[in-house]
PDB file of C-alpha atoms in Angstrom:
ATOM      1  CA  GLN A 187       5.171  23.978   3.479  1.00  0.00           C
ATOM      2  CA  THR A 188       7.929  23.240   1.003  1.00  0.00           C
ATOM      3  CA  VAL A 189       7.265  20.647  -1.650  1.00  0.00           C
ATOM      4  CA  ARG A 190       9.632  17.705  -1.481  1.00  0.00           C
ATOM      5  CA  TRP A 191      10.768  16.136  -4.726  1.00  0.00           C
ATOM      6  CA  HIS A 192      12.791  13.301  -3.239  1.00  0.00           C
ATOM      7  CA  ILE A 193      12.673  11.209  -0.124  1.00  0.00           C
ATOM      8  CA  GLU A 194      15.567  11.376   2.310  1.00  0.00           C
ATOM      9  CA  LEU A 195      17.849   8.405   1.681  1.00  0.00           C
ATOM     10  CA  GLN A 196      19.095   6.532   4.729  1.00  0.00           C
ATOM     11  CA  PRO A 197      22.860   6.104   5.172  1.00  0.00           C
ATOM     12  CA  TRP A 198      24.265   2.965   3.563  1.00  0.00           C
ATOM     13  CA  ALA A 199      24.058  -0.149   5.715  1.00  0.00           C
ATOM     14  CA  SER A 200      27.832  -0.618   5.518  1.00  0.00           C
ATOM     15  CA  PRO A 201      30.931   1.578   5.042  1.00  0.00           C
ATOM     16  CA  THR A 202      31.015   0.770   1.324  1.00  0.00           C
ATOM     17  CA  PRO A 203      27.798   0.025  -0.599  1.00  0.00           C
ATOM     18  CA  SER A 204      27.109  -3.700  -0.530  1.00  0.00           C
ATOM     19  CA  LEU A 205      24.076  -5.629  -1.715  1.00  0.00           C
ATOM     20  CA  ASN A 206      24.516  -8.202   1.053  1.00  0.00           C
ATOM     21  CA  TYR A 207      24.349  -5.574   3.785  1.00  0.00           C
ATOM     22  CA  GLU A 208      21.489  -3.651   2.146  1.00  0.00           C
ATOM     23  CA  ALA A 209      19.459  -6.813   1.562  1.00  0.00           C
ATOM     24  CA  SER A 210      19.898  -8.158   5.063  1.00  0.00           C
ATOM     25  CA  ARG A 211      18.960  -4.800   6.622  1.00  0.00           C
ATOM     26  CA  PHE A 212      15.903  -4.459   4.382  1.00  0.00           C
ATOM     27  CA  LEU A 213      14.680  -8.046   4.864  1.00  0.00           C
ATOM     28  CA  LYS A 214      15.162  -7.846   8.614  1.00  0.00           C
ATOM     29  CA  TYR A 215      13.216  -4.573   8.626  1.00  0.00           C
ATOM     30  CA  ILE A 216      10.202  -5.921   6.735  1.00  0.00           C
ATOM     31  CA  SER A 217      10.149  -9.094   8.845  1.00  0.00           C
ATOM     32  CA  THR A 218      10.145  -7.356  12.228  1.00  0.00           C
ATOM     33  CA  SER A 219       6.893  -6.090  13.732  1.00  0.00           C
ATOM     34  CA  GLN A 220       7.241  -2.649  15.304  1.00  0.00           C
ATOM     35  CA  ILE A 221       4.005  -2.810  17.244  1.00  0.00           C
ATOM     36  CA  SER A 222       1.870  -5.715  18.369  1.00  0.00           C
ATOM     37  CA  CYS A 223      -1.678  -6.205  17.178  1.00  0.00           C
ATOM     38  CA  GLU A 224      -3.865  -8.784  18.907  1.00  0.00           C
ATOM     39  CA  HIS A 225      -6.872  -8.747  16.582  1.00  0.00           C
ATOM     40  CA  MET A 226      -6.129  -8.967  12.871  1.00  0.00           C
ATOM     41  CA  ASN A 227      -8.733 -11.452  11.790  1.00  0.00           C
ATOM     42  CA  LEU A 228     -11.689 -10.194   9.811  1.00  0.00           C
ATOM     43  CA  SER A 229     -13.671 -13.310  10.755  1.00  0.00           C
ATOM     44  CA  SER A 230     -14.853 -11.385  13.789  1.00  0.00           C
ATOM     45  CA  LEU A 231     -16.776  -9.109  11.408  1.00  0.00           C
ATOM     46  CA  LYS A 232     -20.204 -10.164  10.236  1.00  0.00           C
ATOM     47  CA  GLY A 233     -20.596 -11.332   6.676  1.00  0.00           C
ATOM     48  CA  TYR A 234     -17.067 -12.617   6.523  1.00  0.00           C
ATOM     49  CA  SER A 235     -16.318 -15.995   4.980  1.00  0.00           C
ATOM     50  CA  GLU A 236     -12.891 -17.574   5.224  1.00  0.00           C
ATOM     51  CA  THR A 237     -12.111 -18.001   1.545  1.00  0.00           C
ATOM     52  CA  THR A 238      -9.539 -15.279   1.146  1.00  0.00           C
ATOM     53  CA  LYS A 239      -6.413 -16.563  -0.589  1.00  0.00           C
ATOM     54  CA  LYS A 240      -3.928 -14.391   1.245  1.00  0.00           C
ATOM     55  CA  PRO A 241      -4.069 -12.475   4.490  1.00  0.00           C
ATOM     56  CA  TRP A 242      -4.850  -8.812   4.038  1.00  0.00           C
ATOM     57  CA  SER A 243      -4.327  -8.089   7.719  1.00  0.00           C
ATOM     58  CA  VAL A 244      -5.797  -4.998   9.324  1.00  0.00           C
ATOM     59  CA  CYS A 245      -5.462  -4.140  13.006  1.00  0.00           C
ATOM     60  CA  LEU A 246      -8.790  -4.295  14.843  1.00  0.00           C
ATOM     61  CA  ASP A 247      -7.405  -3.575  18.317  1.00  0.00           C
ATOM     62  CA  GLU A 248      -9.503  -1.191  20.414  1.00  0.00           C
ATOM     63  CA  ARG A 249      -6.668   1.335  20.739  1.00  0.00           C
ATOM     64  CA  PHE A 250      -6.796   2.126  17.018  1.00  0.00           C
ATOM     65  CA  SER A 251      -9.658   3.812  15.222  1.00  0.00           C
ATOM     66  CA  LEU A 252     -10.534   1.183  12.602  1.00  0.00           C
ATOM     67  CA  ILE A 253     -12.670  -1.122  14.742  1.00  0.00           C
ATOM     68  CA  HIS A 254     -14.616   1.870  16.138  1.00  0.00           C
ATOM     69  CA  ARG A 255     -15.194   3.265  12.650  1.00  0.00           C
ATOM     70  CA  ILE A 256     -16.380  -0.138  11.410  1.00  0.00           C
ATOM     71  CA  ARG A 257     -18.848  -0.350  14.309  1.00  0.00           C
ATOM     72  CA  SER A 258     -20.162   3.134  13.636  1.00  0.00           C
ATOM     73  CA  LYS A 259     -20.373   2.375   9.867  1.00  0.00           C
ATOM     74  CA  LYS A 260     -18.078   5.299   9.124  1.00  0.00           C
ATOM     75  CA  CYS A 261     -15.107   3.447   7.669  1.00  0.00           C
ATOM     76  CA  ARG A 262     -13.740   3.764   4.146  1.00  0.00           C
ATOM     77  CA  LEU A 263     -11.493   1.379   2.246  1.00  0.00           C
ATOM     78  CA  TYR A 264      -9.661   2.149  -0.988  1.00  0.00           C
ATOM     79  CA  SER A 265      -8.411  -0.894  -2.850  1.00  0.00           C
ATOM     80  CA  LEU A 266      -5.895  -0.499  -5.670  1.00  0.00           C
ATOM     81  CA  GLY A 267      -5.353  -3.443  -7.943  1.00  0.00           C
ATOM     82  CA  LEU A 268      -6.157  -5.438 -11.010  1.00  0.00           C
ATOM     83  CA  GLY A 269      -9.341  -7.442 -11.453  1.00  0.00           C
ATOM     84  CA  LYS A 270      -7.756 -10.848 -11.450  1.00  0.00           C
ATOM     85  CA  ASP A 271      -7.098 -10.803  -7.721  1.00  0.00           C
ATOM     86  CA  ASP A 272      -9.276 -12.205  -4.998  1.00  0.00           C
ATOM     87  CA  ASN A 273     -11.718  -9.549  -3.718  1.00  0.00           C
ATOM     88  CA  GLN A 274     -13.008 -11.378  -0.655  1.00  0.00           C
ATOM     89  CA  PHE A 275     -11.390  -8.783   1.621  1.00  0.00           C
ATOM     90  CA  GLU A 276     -13.253  -5.926  -0.104  1.00  0.00           C
ATOM     91  CA  LEU A 277     -16.560  -7.797   0.071  1.00  0.00           C
ATOM     92  CA  SER A 278     -16.178  -8.550   3.762  1.00  0.00           C
ATOM     93  CA  MET A 279     -15.341  -4.920   4.530  1.00  0.00           C
ATOM     94  CA  ALA A 280     -18.392  -3.816   2.515  1.00  0.00           C
ATOM     95  CA  ASN A 281     -20.567  -6.395   4.315  1.00  0.00           C
ATOM     96  CA  SER A 282     -19.435  -4.988   7.642  1.00  0.00           C
ATOM     97  CA  GLY A 283     -20.753  -1.573   6.578  1.00  0.00           C
ATOM     98  CA  CYS A 284     -17.585   0.043   5.231  1.00  0.00           C
ATOM     99  CA  GLU A 285     -17.684   2.228   2.136  1.00  0.00           C
ATOM    100  CA  VAL A 286     -15.396   0.381  -0.282  1.00  0.00           C
ATOM    101  CA  HIS A 287     -13.886   1.837  -3.461  1.00  0.00           C
ATOM    102  CA  ARG A 288     -12.018  -0.491  -5.812  1.00  0.00           C
ATOM    103  CA  PHE A 289      -9.777   1.085  -8.445  1.00  0.00           C
ATOM    104  CA  ASP A 290      -9.168  -1.207 -11.368  1.00  0.00           C
ATOM    105  CA  PRO A 291      -8.425  -0.061 -14.944  1.00  0.00           C
ATOM    106  CA  SER A 292      -9.788  -3.325 -16.386  1.00  0.00           C
ATOM    107  CA  ILE A 293     -13.475  -2.943 -15.422  1.00  0.00           C
ATOM    108  CA  LYS A 294     -16.110  -2.322 -18.111  1.00  0.00           C
ATOM    109  CA  SER A 295     -17.714   0.990 -17.040  1.00  0.00           C
ATOM    110  CA  ALA A 296     -16.340   4.159 -15.495  1.00  0.00           C
ATOM    111  CA  HIS A 297     -18.158   3.587 -12.165  1.00  0.00           C
ATOM    112  CA  ILE A 298     -20.188   0.591 -11.041  1.00  0.00           C
ATOM    113  CA  GLN A 299     -21.976   0.272  -7.722  1.00  0.00           C
ATOM    114  CA  GLU A 300     -22.361  -3.260  -6.398  1.00  0.00           C
ATOM    115  CA  GLY A 301     -24.619  -3.491  -3.373  1.00  0.00           C
ATOM    116  CA  ARG A 302     -24.948  -0.682  -0.872  1.00  0.00           C
ATOM    117  CA  HIS A 303     -21.316  -0.182   0.035  1.00  0.00           C
ATOM    118  CA  LEU A 304     -19.095  -1.291  -2.847  1.00  0.00           C
ATOM    119  CA  TRP A 305     -18.024   0.822  -5.823  1.00  0.00           C
ATOM    120  CA  HIS A 306     -15.765  -0.141  -8.724  1.00  0.00           C
ATOM    121  CA  HIS A 307     -13.963   2.645 -10.587  1.00  0.00           C
ATOM    122  CA  ARG A 308     -12.222   2.234 -13.942  1.00  0.00           C
ATOM    123  CA  LEU A 309      -9.191   4.093 -12.716  1.00  0.00           C
ATOM    124  CA  SER A 310      -5.580   3.225 -12.197  1.00  0.00           C
ATOM    125  CA  ILE A 311      -3.842   4.947  -9.294  1.00  0.00           C
ATOM    126  CA  ASP A 312      -0.421   6.161 -10.335  1.00  0.00           C
ATOM    127  CA  TRP A 313       2.381   8.351  -8.986  1.00  0.00           C
ATOM    128  CA  ARG A 314       1.644  11.151 -11.450  1.00  0.00           C
ATOM    129  CA  ASP A 315      -1.390  12.700 -13.135  1.00  0.00           C
ATOM    130  CA  PRO A 316      -1.861  12.676 -16.923  1.00  0.00           C
ATOM    131  CA  ASN A 317      -0.254  15.627 -18.687  1.00  0.00           C
ATOM    132  CA  PRO A 318      -3.075  18.128 -19.377  1.00  0.00           C
ATOM    133  CA  ALA A 319      -1.104  19.599 -22.294  1.00  0.00           C
ATOM    134  CA  ILE A 320      -1.421  16.379 -24.257  1.00  0.00           C
ATOM    135  CA  ALA A 321      -4.945  15.986 -25.606  1.00  0.00           C
ATOM    136  CA  ALA A 322      -4.660  12.220 -25.989  1.00  0.00           C
ATOM    137  CA  HIS A 323      -3.654  11.941 -22.356  1.00  0.00           C
ATOM    138  CA  LYS A 324      -6.773  13.822 -21.373  1.00  0.00           C
ATOM    139  CA  LEU A 325      -9.104  11.702 -23.470  1.00  0.00           C
ATOM    140  CA  HIS A 326      -7.861   8.405 -22.141  1.00  0.00           C
ATOM    141  CA  SER A 327      -6.872   9.574 -18.729  1.00  0.00           C
ATOM    142  CA  ASN A 328      -7.958   6.877 -16.371  1.00  0.00           C
ATOM    143  CA  THR A 329      -4.699   7.198 -14.482  1.00  0.00           C
ATOM    144  CA  LYS A 330      -4.534   9.557 -11.504  1.00  0.00           C
ATOM    145  CA  LYS A 331      -2.639  10.170  -8.297  1.00  0.00           C
ATOM    146  CA  LEU A 332      -4.378   9.152  -5.095  1.00  0.00           C
ATOM    147  CA  GLY A 333      -4.390  12.753  -3.826  1.00  0.00           C
ATOM    148  CA  THR A 334      -6.227  13.848  -6.987  1.00  0.00           C
ATOM    149  CA  VAL A 335      -8.858  11.119  -6.557  1.00  0.00           C
ATOM    150  CA  LEU A 336      -9.403  12.049  -2.889  1.00  0.00           C
ATOM    151  CA  ASN A 337     -10.019  15.664  -3.921  1.00  0.00           C
ATOM    152  CA  GLU A 338     -12.356  14.688  -6.753  1.00  0.00           C
ATOM    153  CA  PHE A 339     -14.372  12.329  -4.541  1.00  0.00           C
ATOM    154  CA  GLY A 340     -14.426  14.829  -1.682  1.00  0.00           C
ATOM    155  CA  HIS A 341     -12.845  12.313   0.701  1.00  0.00           C
ATOM    156  CA  GLN A 342     -10.658  13.654   3.508  1.00  0.00           C
ATOM    157  CA  LYS A 343      -9.642  10.301   4.940  1.00  0.00           C
ATOM    158  CA  ILE A 344      -9.203   6.633   4.091  1.00  0.00           C
ATOM    159  CA  ASP A 345      -9.304   4.166   6.971  1.00  0.00           C
ATOM    160  CA  VAL A 346      -7.540   1.434   5.006  1.00  0.00           C
ATOM    161  CA  LEU A 347      -5.547   1.647   1.779  1.00  0.00           C
ATOM    162  CA  LYS A 348      -4.977  -1.798   0.280  1.00  0.00           C
ATOM    163  CA  ALA A 349      -2.661  -2.045  -2.726  1.00  0.00           C
ATOM    164  CA  ASP A 350      -1.697  -4.902  -4.983  1.00  0.00           C
ATOM    165  CA  VAL A 351      -0.332  -2.964  -7.935  1.00  0.00           C
ATOM    166  CA  GLU A 352       2.242  -5.344  -9.415  1.00  0.00           C
ATOM    167  CA  SER A 353       5.462  -3.405  -8.716  1.00  0.00           C
ATOM    168  CA  ALA A 354       4.065   0.141  -9.022  1.00  0.00           C
ATOM    169  CA  GLU A 355       3.824   0.184  -5.205  1.00  0.00           C
ATOM    170  CA  TRP A 356       7.239   1.756  -4.601  1.00  0.00           C
ATOM    171  CA  LYS A 357       6.597   4.867  -6.710  1.00  0.00           C
ATOM    172  CA  ILE A 358       2.986   5.158  -5.463  1.00  0.00           C
ATOM    173  CA  LEU A 359       4.207   4.976  -1.864  1.00  0.00           C
ATOM    174  CA  GLU A 360       6.850   7.595  -2.610  1.00  0.00           C
ATOM    175  CA  ASN A 361       4.190   9.898  -4.073  1.00  0.00           C
ATOM    176  CA  LEU A 362       1.930   9.439  -1.008  1.00  0.00           C
ATOM    177  CA  ILE A 363       4.850  10.352   1.269  1.00  0.00           C
ATOM    178  CA  LEU A 364       6.111  13.318  -0.758  1.00  0.00           C
ATOM    179  CA  GLU A 365       2.623  14.842  -1.063  1.00  0.00           C
ATOM    180  CA  ASP A 366       1.697  14.075   2.572  1.00  0.00           C
ATOM    181  CA  VAL A 367      -1.326  12.092   1.400  1.00  0.00           C
ATOM    182  CA  VAL A 368      -0.199   9.265   3.654  1.00  0.00           C
ATOM    183  CA  GLU A 369      -1.283  11.349   6.657  1.00  0.00           C
ATOM    184  CA  GLN A 370      -4.903  10.964   5.492  1.00  0.00           C
ATOM    185  CA  ILE A 371      -4.664   7.176   5.783  1.00  0.00           C
ATOM    186  CA  GLY A 372      -5.290   5.066   8.893  1.00  0.00           C
ATOM    187  CA  GLN A 373      -3.811   1.721   7.836  1.00  0.00           C
ATOM    188  CA  LEU A 374      -1.783   0.581   4.843  1.00  0.00           C
ATOM    189  CA  VAL A 375      -1.789  -2.979   3.529  1.00  0.00           C
ATOM    190  CA  PHE A 376       0.628  -3.212   0.619  1.00  0.00           C
ATOM    191  CA  GLU A 377       1.872  -6.115  -1.401  1.00  0.00           C
ATOM    192  CA  VAL A 378       5.516  -5.389  -2.196  1.00  0.00           C
ATOM    193  CA  HIS A 379       7.427  -7.076  -5.008  1.00  0.00           C
ATOM    194  CA  ILE A 380      11.169  -7.440  -4.716  1.00  0.00           C
ATOM    195  CA  HIS A 381      12.085  -9.688  -7.654  1.00  0.00           C
ATOM    196  CA  TRP A 382      12.977  -6.561  -9.671  1.00  0.00           C
ATOM    197  CA  PRO A 383      13.384  -2.861  -8.772  1.00  0.00           C
ATOM    198  CA  GLY A 384       9.819  -1.864  -9.709  1.00  0.00           C
ATOM    199  CA  PHE A 385       8.476   0.637 -12.228  1.00  0.00           C
ATOM    200  CA  GLU A 386      10.765   3.624 -12.766  1.00  0.00           C
ATOM    201  CA  VAL A 387      13.073   2.642  -9.903  1.00  0.00           C
ATOM    202  CA  SER A 388      16.624   2.861 -11.216  1.00  0.00           C
ATOM    203  CA  GLY A 389      20.140   2.250  -9.992  1.00  0.00           C
ATOM    204  CA  ASN A 390      22.282  -0.753  -9.244  1.00  0.00           C
ATOM    205  CA  ASP A 391      20.991  -3.445  -6.885  1.00  0.00           C
ATOM    206  CA  SER A 392      22.374  -2.020  -3.652  1.00  0.00           C
ATOM    207  CA  THR A 393      21.041   1.467  -4.546  1.00  0.00           C
ATOM    208  CA  VAL A 394      17.573   0.029  -5.225  1.00  0.00           C
ATOM    209  CA  VAL A 395      17.424  -1.793  -1.884  1.00  0.00           C
ATOM    210  CA  ARG A 396      18.627   1.305  -0.036  1.00  0.00           C
ATOM    211  CA  TYR A 397      15.802   3.262  -1.724  1.00  0.00           C
ATOM    212  CA  TRP A 398      13.183   0.665  -0.721  1.00  0.00           C
ATOM    213  CA  TYR A 399      14.444   0.711   2.856  1.00  0.00           C
ATOM    214  CA  SER A 400      14.518   4.516   2.955  1.00  0.00           C
ATOM    215  CA  LEU A 401      10.899   4.677   1.752  1.00  0.00           C
ATOM    216  CA  LEU A 402       9.742   2.396   4.546  1.00  0.00           C
ATOM    217  CA  ARG A 403      11.722   4.392   7.100  1.00  0.00           C
ATOM    218  CA  GLU A 404       9.868   7.500   5.876  1.00  0.00           C
ATOM    219  CA  LEU A 405       6.613   5.752   6.785  1.00  0.00           C
ATOM    220  CA  GLU A 406       7.993   5.210  10.264  1.00  0.00           C
ATOM    221  CA  LEU A 407       8.803   8.939  10.520  1.00  0.00           C
ATOM    222  CA  LYS A 408       5.140   9.591   9.632  1.00  0.00           C
ATOM    223  CA  ASP A 409       4.120   7.492  12.684  1.00  0.00           C
ATOM    224  CA  PHE A 410       3.261   4.333  10.758  1.00  0.00           C
ATOM    225  CA  ARG A 411       4.227   1.094  12.497  1.00  0.00           C
ATOM    226  CA  LEU A 412       4.528  -2.299  10.846  1.00  0.00           C
ATOM    227  CA  PHE A 413       2.367  -4.849  12.656  1.00  0.00           C
ATOM    228  CA  HIS A 414       2.177  -7.784  10.253  1.00  0.00           C
ATOM    229  CA  THR A 415       4.251  -9.368   7.487  1.00  0.00           C
ATOM    230  CA  TYR A 416       3.128 -12.194   5.256  1.00  0.00           C
ATOM    231  CA  LYS A 417       5.876 -13.863   3.225  1.00  0.00           C
ATOM    232  CA  ASP A 418       4.254 -15.418   0.166  1.00  0.00           C
ATOM    233  CA  LEU A 419       5.892 -18.799  -0.316  1.00  0.00           C
ATOM    234  CA  SER A 420       3.680 -19.615  -3.307  1.00  0.00           C
ATOM    235  CA  LYS A 421       5.571 -16.999  -5.367  1.00  0.00           C
ATOM    236  CA  PRO A 422       9.085 -17.494  -6.817  1.00  0.00           C
ATOM    237  CA  GLN A 423      11.770 -17.110  -4.161  1.00  0.00           C
ATOM    238  CA  MET A 424      13.617 -14.286  -5.899  1.00  0.00           C
ATOM    239  CA  PHE A 425      15.375 -11.129  -4.741  1.00  0.00           C
ATOM    240  CA  LEU A 426      16.329  -8.759  -7.588  1.00  0.00           C
ATOM    241  CA  LYS A 427      16.350 -11.634 -10.092  1.00  0.00           C
ATOM    242  CA  LYS A 428      18.560 -13.804  -7.893  1.00  0.00           C
ATOM    243  CA  GLU A 429      17.672 -16.801  -5.785  1.00  0.00           C
ATOM    244  CA  ALA A 430      19.248 -15.282  -2.737  1.00  0.00           C
ATOM    245  CA  PHE A 431      18.832 -14.212   0.893  1.00  0.00           C
ATOM    246  CA  ASN A 432      16.046 -16.763   1.487  1.00  0.00           C
ATOM    247  CA  ALA A 433      13.626 -14.076   0.285  1.00  0.00           C
ATOM    248  CA  SER A 434      10.258 -14.417  -1.389  1.00  0.00           C
ATOM    249  CA  SER A 435       9.578 -12.205  -4.405  1.00  0.00           C
ATOM    250  CA  CYS A 436       6.406 -10.999  -2.695  1.00  0.00           C
ATOM    251  CA  TYR A 437       5.456  -9.852   0.818  1.00  0.00           C
ATOM    252  CA  THR A 438       2.242  -8.357   2.166  1.00  0.00           C
ATOM    253  CA  LEU A 439       3.018  -5.679   4.758  1.00  0.00           C
ATOM    254  CA  SER A 440       0.500  -4.049   7.114  1.00  0.00           C
ATOM    255  CA  TRP A 441       1.038  -0.748   8.938  1.00  0.00           C
ATOM    256  CA  VAL A 442      -1.105   1.285  11.295  1.00  0.00           C
ATOM    257  CA  ASN A 443      -0.860   5.062  11.597  1.00  0.00           C
ATOM    258  CA  THR A 444      -0.460   5.428  15.368  1.00  0.00           C
ATOM    259  CA  ARG A 445      -1.348   9.116  15.288  1.00  0.00           C
ATOM    260  CA  TRP A 446      -4.622   8.600  13.442  1.00  0.00           C
ATOM    261  CA  LYS A 447      -7.870   9.314  15.204  1.00  0.00           C
TER     262      LYS A 447
END
């Protein structure tokens, strides 16, 4: 298998590059479900209380593996984020018998176990590993790629990957696609931020939006289908630093890997 260094960019949305065309294509794409999901509510799981601030929607339909893996207590959730966010979703998944790993660079100890099913790791998931040639990097390296963490933990599969990583999501998603790690994941629930290009995403505005769109199309090529979009109206209504396109600066997108067993 050849290693890919770049994702395949989709053709421009219009004959000459235009932010209006790119933005409308991208926003239409993230607002349109590609597959229907009847059961997305975790309240059907035991131990769930309805205090979650935002919907982290997973698909619990019988035709996908998640609900069966929850019932057989074989499911695994990885949650990438920063401590300040609401962790009701993680707790409810742990209460339903899932093995839950939270990755958060702000916690006090390297690894903390809370209850039978919930672990906190002082690790930040990134799109690159620390440089082993730089001693300081090694000493303070609590930043790793997801593929590296999976290998170190001996985990082959993640049923749900939840990410709220404050604009690092685009490069992390790109890394998961380029290294084929995404194929080890059953469902993705990502918060995406579109008020600025995101960490290490460069180019003019239309180039940035084309890149975002191309990334999501790559997920579709990997058999992921978008089944839920939550437009966060409590966040500033900004699109690349402009009040434009009736867009929110933040959306939570949920995909299911239709090939995953």
